[in-house]
Amino acid sequence: MSLLLLLRTAAGGTPVAQSYVLNLEALGGIAAARALNLEALAAIAQGRGTNLEALSTAAQARELALEALSTAAQGRVLVFEALAGIAGIRVATFEALASLAQGRAGNIEALASIAQGRGANLEALAIAAQAPTINLEALGPIAVNVLAVIPFEAVGDARVARVLGIEALTGIAQGRGANLEANASVAQGRAANIEAAGYLTQARSGNIEALASIAQARDFNLEALASLQRPVAISIEALLSVTRTVGGTIEALATIAAPRGAGIESLAALAGTATLRLEALAAIARAAGVPFEAMQGIIPAVIVNIIERLALFQFQLTEAGRFANRLDEDGNFAQRRDEDIDF
Amino acid sequence: MPIAASDLKAYQAANMPEADTTTTGGAIAATGLVEFTDVAANDDLEALSDNAADTMNLTLTGRNAAGAIVSETKALTGTTAAIFSTLGIIERFLKGVLASAAAGTITIRRSVAGATVATIAPGKTSVRRLFYDSASEAGSTTRYEKAFMKNEHATLTLTNAALKLTADPAATIRIGAAPAVDDSATVTNRKTAPASVTFVDDGVSQGVPGGSLAAGAAIGVWAEMVRGAGAAAIKNTFTVELSGTTT
């Protein structure tokens, strides 16, 4: 007898494997990897005698940080036009350009050509202008042409610090809503051409008090002030305060006062202290609708000028009538309605 | 009949990016192949079928010696090789795309009658390179692309299934198995890492989720390519192995 034993075995599974070769590519990111770090370039330029024009050329080709370029430029004698060429074609940080100009004798015309092409921050330009020896007239066409509403004080601050051509300032102010007070503060500090300031004021609602404060501080031509006052709504009191201080020509003042409702009381106060021609005062009063009572207050004050002779004043007060005033040899006034006298 | 190595296939994912901005990954695209043998030297290409009826258009794309991407679409002429003369001499093969699936096997080879670059089996429509037109950048850059390994055995399950990166000559690749078999996960673009994928380097076997690949099932394989800041250009390969056991 025998035993048949059938044994089954299992050795798991048969191994199987397949490999696949996959191709790939990755280009060398040349542009990205070698993207010029301009800050680094600037740092280099500061430490050696680089050709800044080369730096400019590099900057033009990429989005540069102009601040970095400025930093570089400050450390060496640069050709400013090169920097201008850069700023002209990109959105530069104008403040950076300005800070650059401060540190050297930049060619401000180049800066101007930049500013004309963009909405420059004129404060920055002004700060720049204060430090170098610039041609400030260049500032004029900038301000006229830039679209930014500039604080005029900024230009003013610049002008105080140098011998400027006020005409340039005028040209600027005409083109925008300037703050004339700034102009005044400028003009006080130098031998301004007041006619230019006058021309400026005519073009806008100037604050004549500011102009007056200018005139007080220098020997100005009042006729210019007069021609100025005509088209603008001025405070005649301010003009008077000017006239009192300086040796004004009252004819000019008369010309000013005539077409407007001047406060003749103020004019009277003026007459009391100024060396005037009374006929001129009369002409003023005649043209303006002044109350005669006010004029009466003037007469005693000016009597010293007319003693020994007679003065006749005519005043057109209202439609109601005309008055004649007579000062006799005794210094007394006589007043009649016009129907009582023969003019 | 046990599972043979030839039953384990590699395919494209539905979204194979050609830029850093497009959706990447997705489900398996079983008509797209990922394996070819690049031209060993600059050469022009020709293509032919083993079926005379195949006259559909084939578009070949490569880089010329200057590095530019060049392409030509040409109608196949059956079993007669069609030379892609307009494509010209190429330095590398990028992709081949058929306008429609061929009846026969399409062979793309160096011209004339040179070494085979790629074959497109009947029913398949394309073969391509991964990380197409990618490039290093100023900083380190990581990109991800997806392929699939599929068990095409009719009935048998590949047990103890695992993936392994077996070769990475450029030392730039890691791979990671998709978190599920037959998944369709995508990423916004190839610079975005896929979720729930663990990447491993050469020689590290990574089990297929669930441990096996049933007949007809596929496992997504994410390839991670890291290029250092300003890294030099590479044209290379990496080798992925799908292994397991079969009865």
Coordinates of N, CA and C in Angstrom, one line a residue, chain B residues 42-154:
Chain B
N42 N 21.7 66.1 -36.2 CA 20.8 67.0 -37.0 C 20.5 66.3 -38.3
D43 N 19.2 66.3 -38.6 CA 18.8 65.6 -39.9 C 17.4 66.1 -40.2
D44 N 17.0 65.7 -41.4 CA 15.6 66.0 -41.8 C 14.9 64.7 -41.6
L45 N 13.5 64.8 -41.7 CA 12.7 63.6 -41.3 C 11.8 63.2 -42.5
E46 N 11.4 62.0 -42.4 CA 10.4 61.4 -43.4 C 9.5 60.5 -42.6
A47 N 8.4 60.3 -43.2 CA 7.4 59.4 -42.5 C 6.7 58.5 -43.5
L48 N 6.3 57.4 -43.0 CA 5.6 56.4 -43.9 C 4.8 55.5 -43.0
S49 N 3.8 54.8 -43.7 CA 3.0 53.9 -43.0 C 3.3 52.5 -43.5
D50 N 2.8 51.5 -42.7 CA 2.9 50.1 -43.3 C 1.5 49.8 -43.9
N51 N 0.7 50.8 -44.0 CA -0.6 50.6 -44.7 C -0.7 51.6 -45.8
A52 N -0.9 51.1 -47.0 CA -1.0 52.0 -48.1 C -2.1 53.0 -48.1
A53 N -3.1 52.7 -47.3 CA -4.3 53.5 -47.2 C -4.1 54.8 -46.4
D54 N -3.0 54.8 -45.7 CA -2.8 56.0 -44.8 C -2.2 57.2 -45.6
T55 N -3.1 58.1 -45.8 CA -2.7 59.4 -46.5 C -3.1 60.6 -45.7
M56 N -3.4 60.4 -44.5 CA -3.8 61.6 -43.7 C -2.6 62.5 -43.5
N57 N -2.9 63.7 -43.0 CA -1.8 64.7 -42.7 C -1.1 64.3 -41.4
L58 N 0.2 64.5 -41.5 CA 1.0 64.4 -40.3 C 1.8 65.7 -40.1
T59 N 1.7 66.2 -38.9 CA 2.5 67.4 -38.6 C 3.7 67.1 -37.7
L60 N 4.8 67.4 -38.2 CA 6.0 67.2 -37.4 C 6.6 68.5 -37.0
T61 N 7.0 68.5 -35.7 CA 7.5 69.7 -35.1 C 8.9 69.4 -34.4
G62 N 9.8 70.3 -34.7 CA 11.1 70.1 -34.0 C 11.8 71.4 -33.8
R63 N 13.0 71.4 -33.4 CA 13.8 72.6 -33.3 C 14.9 72.5 -34.4
N64 N 15.2 73.6 -35.1 CA 16.2 73.5 -36.0 C 17.6 73.8 -35.3
A65 N 18.6 73.8 -36.1 CA 19.9 74.0 -35.5 C 20.1 75.3 -34.8
A66 N 19.3 76.3 -35.2 CA 19.3 77.6 -34.6 C 18.5 77.6 -33.3
G67 N 17.8 76.6 -33.0 CA 17.0 76.5 -31.8 C 15.6 76.9 -32.0
A68 N 15.2 77.3 -33.2 CA 13.9 77.8 -33.4 C 13.0 76.6 -33.6
I69 N 11.7 76.7 -33.2 CA 10.7 75.7 -33.4 C 10.2 75.8 -34.8
V70 N 10.3 74.7 -35.5 CA 9.9 74.6 -36.9 C 8.9 73.5 -37.0
S71 N 8.0 73.6 -38.0 CA 7.0 72.6 -38.2 C 6.5 72.5 -39.6
E72 N 6.0 71.3 -40.0 CA 5.5 71.1 -41.3 C 4.4 70.1 -41.3
T73 N 3.3 70.4 -42.0 CA 2.2 69.4 -42.1 C 2.3 68.9 -43.5
K74 N 2.3 67.6 -43.6 CA 2.4 67.0 -44.9 C 1.5 65.7 -45.0
A75 N 0.9 65.5 -46.1 CA 0.1 64.3 -46.3 C 1.0 63.1 -46.5
L76 N 0.6 62.0 -45.8 CA 1.4 60.8 -45.9 C 1.1 60.1 -47.2
T77 N 1.9 59.4 -47.7 CA 1.8 58.7 -49.0 C 1.9 57.2 -48.8
G78 N 1.1 56.7 -47.9 CA 1.0 55.3 -47.7 C 2.4 54.7 -47.3
T79 N 2.8 53.7 -48.0 CA 4.0 53.0 -47.6 C 5.3 53.7 -48.2
T80 N 5.0 54.7 -49.0 CA 6.1 55.5 -49.5 C 6.5 56.6 -48.6
A81 N 7.7 56.7 -48.3 CA 8.1 57.8 -47.3 C 7.9 59.2 -47.9
A82 N 7.3 60.0 -47.1 CA 7.1 61.4 -47.4 C 8.2 62.2 -46.7
I83 N 9.0 62.9 -47.4 CA 10.1 63.7 -46.8 C 9.6 65.1 -46.4
F84 N 9.8 65.4 -45.2 CA 9.4 66.7 -44.7 C 10.5 67.7 -45.0
S85 N 10.5 68.1 -46.3 CA 11.6 69.0 -46.7 C 11.5 70.4 -46.2
T86 N 10.3 70.9 -46.0 CA 10.1 72.2 -45.5 C 10.5 72.3 -44.1
L87 N 10.2 71.3 -43.3 CA 10.7 71.2 -41.9 C 12.2 71.5 -41.9
G88 N 12.9 70.9 -42.8 CA 14.3 71.0 -42.9 C 15.1 70.2 -41.9
I89 N 16.3 70.6 -41.7 CA 17.2 69.9 -40.8 C 16.8 70.3 -39.3
I90 N 16.5 69.3 -38.5 CA 16.2 69.6 -37.1 C 17.2 69.0 -36.2
E91 N 17.3 69.7 -35.1 CA 18.3 69.3 -34.1 C 17.6 68.4 -33.1
R92 N 16.3 68.6 -32.9 CA 15.6 67.7 -31.9 C 14.1 67.6 -32.4
F93 N 13.6 66.4 -32.1 CA 12.2 66.2 -32.4 C 11.3 66.6 -31.2
L94 N 10.2 67.3 -31.5 CA 9.4 67.8 -30.4 C 8.1 67.0 -30.4
K95 N 7.4 66.9 -31.5 CA 6.2 66.1 -31.5 C 5.8 65.8 -33.0
G96 N 4.9 64.8 -33.0 CA 4.3 64.4 -34.3 C 2.9 64.1 -34.1
V97 N 2.0 64.8 -34.9 CA 0.6 64.7 -34.7 C -0.1 64.3 -36.0
L98 N -0.9 63.2 -35.9 CA -1.6 62.8 -37.1 C -3.0 63.5 -37.1
A99 N -3.5 63.8 -38.2 CA -4.8 64.5 -38.3 C -5.9 63.5 -38.0
S100 N -5.6 62.2 -38.1 CA -6.6 61.2 -37.7 C -5.8 59.9 -37.5
A101 N -6.4 59.0 -36.8 CA -5.7 57.7 -36.5 C -5.5 57.0 -37.8
A102 N -4.3 56.4 -37.8 CA -3.9 55.6 -39.0 C -4.4 54.2 -38.9
A103 N -4.5 53.6 -40.1 CA -4.8 52.2 -40.1 C -3.6 51.3 -39.8
G104 N -2.4 51.8 -40.2 CA -1.2 51.1 -40.0 C -0.3 51.8 -39.0
T105 N 0.8 51.3 -38.8 CA 1.8 51.9 -37.9 C 2.6 53.0 -38.7
I106 N 2.6 54.2 -38.2 CA 3.3 55.3 -38.8 C 4.7 55.3 -38.2
T107 N 5.7 55.3 -39.1 CA 7.1 55.4 -38.7 C 7.7 56.8 -39.1
I108 N 8.2 57.5 -38.1 CA 8.9 58.7 -38.3 C 10.4 58.4 -38.2
R109 N 11.1 58.8 -39.2 CA 12.5 58.4 -39.2 C 13.4 59.5 -39.8
R110 N 14.7 59.4 -39.6 CA 15.6 60.3 -40.3 C 15.6 59.9 -41.8
S111 N 15.7 60.9 -42.5 CA 15.7 60.8 -44.0 C 17.1 60.7 -44.6
V112 N 17.4 59.8 -45.5 CA 16.4 58.9 -46.1 C 16.6 57.5 -45.5
A113 N 15.5 56.9 -45.1 CA 15.5 55.6 -44.6 C 16.5 55.4 -43.4
G114 N 16.5 56.5 -42.6 CA 17.5 56.4 -41.5 C 16.8 55.8 -40.2
A115 N 17.5 56.1 -39.1 CA 17.0 55.6 -37.8 C 15.6 56.1 -37.5
T116 N 14.9 55.2 -36.9 CA 13.5 55.5 -36.5 C 13.5 56.5 -35.3
V117 N 12.7 57.5 -35.4 CA 12.6 58.4 -34.3 C 11.4 58.0 -33.4
A118 N 10.3 57.7 -34.1 CA 9.1 57.4 -33.4 C 8.2 56.5 -34.2
T119 N 7.4 55.7 -33.6 CA 6.3 55.0 -34.3 C 5.0 55.3 -33.6
I120 N 4.0 55.5 -34.5 CA 2.7 55.8 -34.0 C 1.8 54.6 -34.4
A121 N 1.4 53.8 -33.4 CA 0.7 52.6 -33.7 C -0.7 52.9 -34.2
P122 N -1.3 51.9 -34.8 CA -2.7 52.1 -35.3 C -3.6 52.6 -34.2
G123 N -4.4 53.5 -34.5 CA -5.4 54.0 -33.5 C -4.8 55.1 -32.6
K124 N -3.5 55.3 -32.7 CA -2.8 56.4 -31.9 C -2.7 57.6 -32.8
T125 N -2.5 58.8 -32.2 CA -2.5 60.0 -33.1 C -1.3 60.9 -32.9
S126 N -0.6 60.7 -31.8 CA 0.5 61.6 -31.5 C 1.6 61.0 -30.7
V127 N 2.7 61.7 -30.7 CA 3.8 61.4 -29.9 C 4.5 62.7 -29.6
R128 N 5.0 62.8 -28.3 CA 5.5 64.2 -28.0 C 6.6 64.1 -26.9
R129 N 7.3 65.2 -26.8 CA 8.3 65.4 -25.8 C 7.6 66.1 -24.6
L130 N 8.1 65.8 -23.4 CA 7.6 66.5 -22.2 C 8.4 67.8 -22.0
F131 N 7.8 68.7 -21.3 CA 8.3 70.0 -20.9 C 8.7 70.8 -22.1
Y132 N 7.8 70.7 -23.1 CA 8.0 71.3 -24.4 C 8.2 72.8 -24.2
D133 N 9.3 73.3 -24.7 CA 9.5 74.7 -24.8 C 9.6 75.4 -23.4
S134 N 10.0 74.6 -22.4 CA 10.2 75.2 -21.1 C 11.6 75.8 -21.0
A135 N 11.8 76.6 -20.0 CA 13.1 77.2 -19.9 C 13.4 77.6 -18.5
S136 N 14.7 77.7 -18.2 CA 15.1 78.1 -16.9 C 14.8 79.6 -16.8
E137 N 14.8 80.1 -15.6 CA 14.5 81.5 -15.4 C 15.5 82.1 -14.4
A138 N 15.3 83.4 -14.1 CA 16.2 84.0 -13.2 C 16.3 83.4 -11.8
G139 N 15.2 82.8 -11.4 CA 15.2 82.0 -10.1 C 14.9 80.6 -10.4
S140 N 15.1 79.8 -9.4 CA 14.8 78.3 -9.6 C 13.4 78.1 -10.0
T141 N 13.2 77.2 -10.9 CA 11.8 77.0 -11.5 C 11.5 75.5 -11.4
T142 N 10.3 75.2 -11.0 CA 9.8 73.8 -10.9 C 8.6 73.7 -11.7
R143 N 8.6 72.7 -12.6 CA 7.4 72.4 -13.5 C 7.0 71.0 -13.3
Y144 N 5.7 70.8 -13.6 CA 5.1 69.5 -13.4 C 4.3 69.1 -14.7
E145 N 4.6 67.9 -15.1 CA 3.8 67.4 -16.3 C 3.4 65.9 -15.9
K146 N 2.3 65.5 -16.6 CA 1.7 64.3 -16.2 C 1.7 63.3 -17.4
A147 N 2.0 62.1 -17.2 CA 1.8 61.0 -18.1 C 1.1 59.8 -17.4
F148 N 0.9 58.8 -18.2 CA 0.2 57.6 -17.6 C 0.9 56.4 -18.0
M149 N 0.9 55.4 -17.0 CA 1.3 54.1 -17.3 C 0.1 53.2 -17.2
K150 N -0.1 52.4 -18.2 CA -1.4 51.6 -18.3 C -1.1 50.1 -18.4
N151 N -1.9 49.4 -17.8 CA -1.9 47.9 -17.9 C -2.9 47.6 -19.0
E152 N -2.4 47.2 -20.2 CA -3.3 46.9 -21.3 C -3.6 45.4 -21.4
H153 N -3.2 44.6 -20.4 CA -3.6 43.2 -20.5 C -5.1 43.1 -20.5
A154 N -5.6 42.1 -21.2 CA -7.0 42.0 -21.4 C -7.7 41.6 -20.1

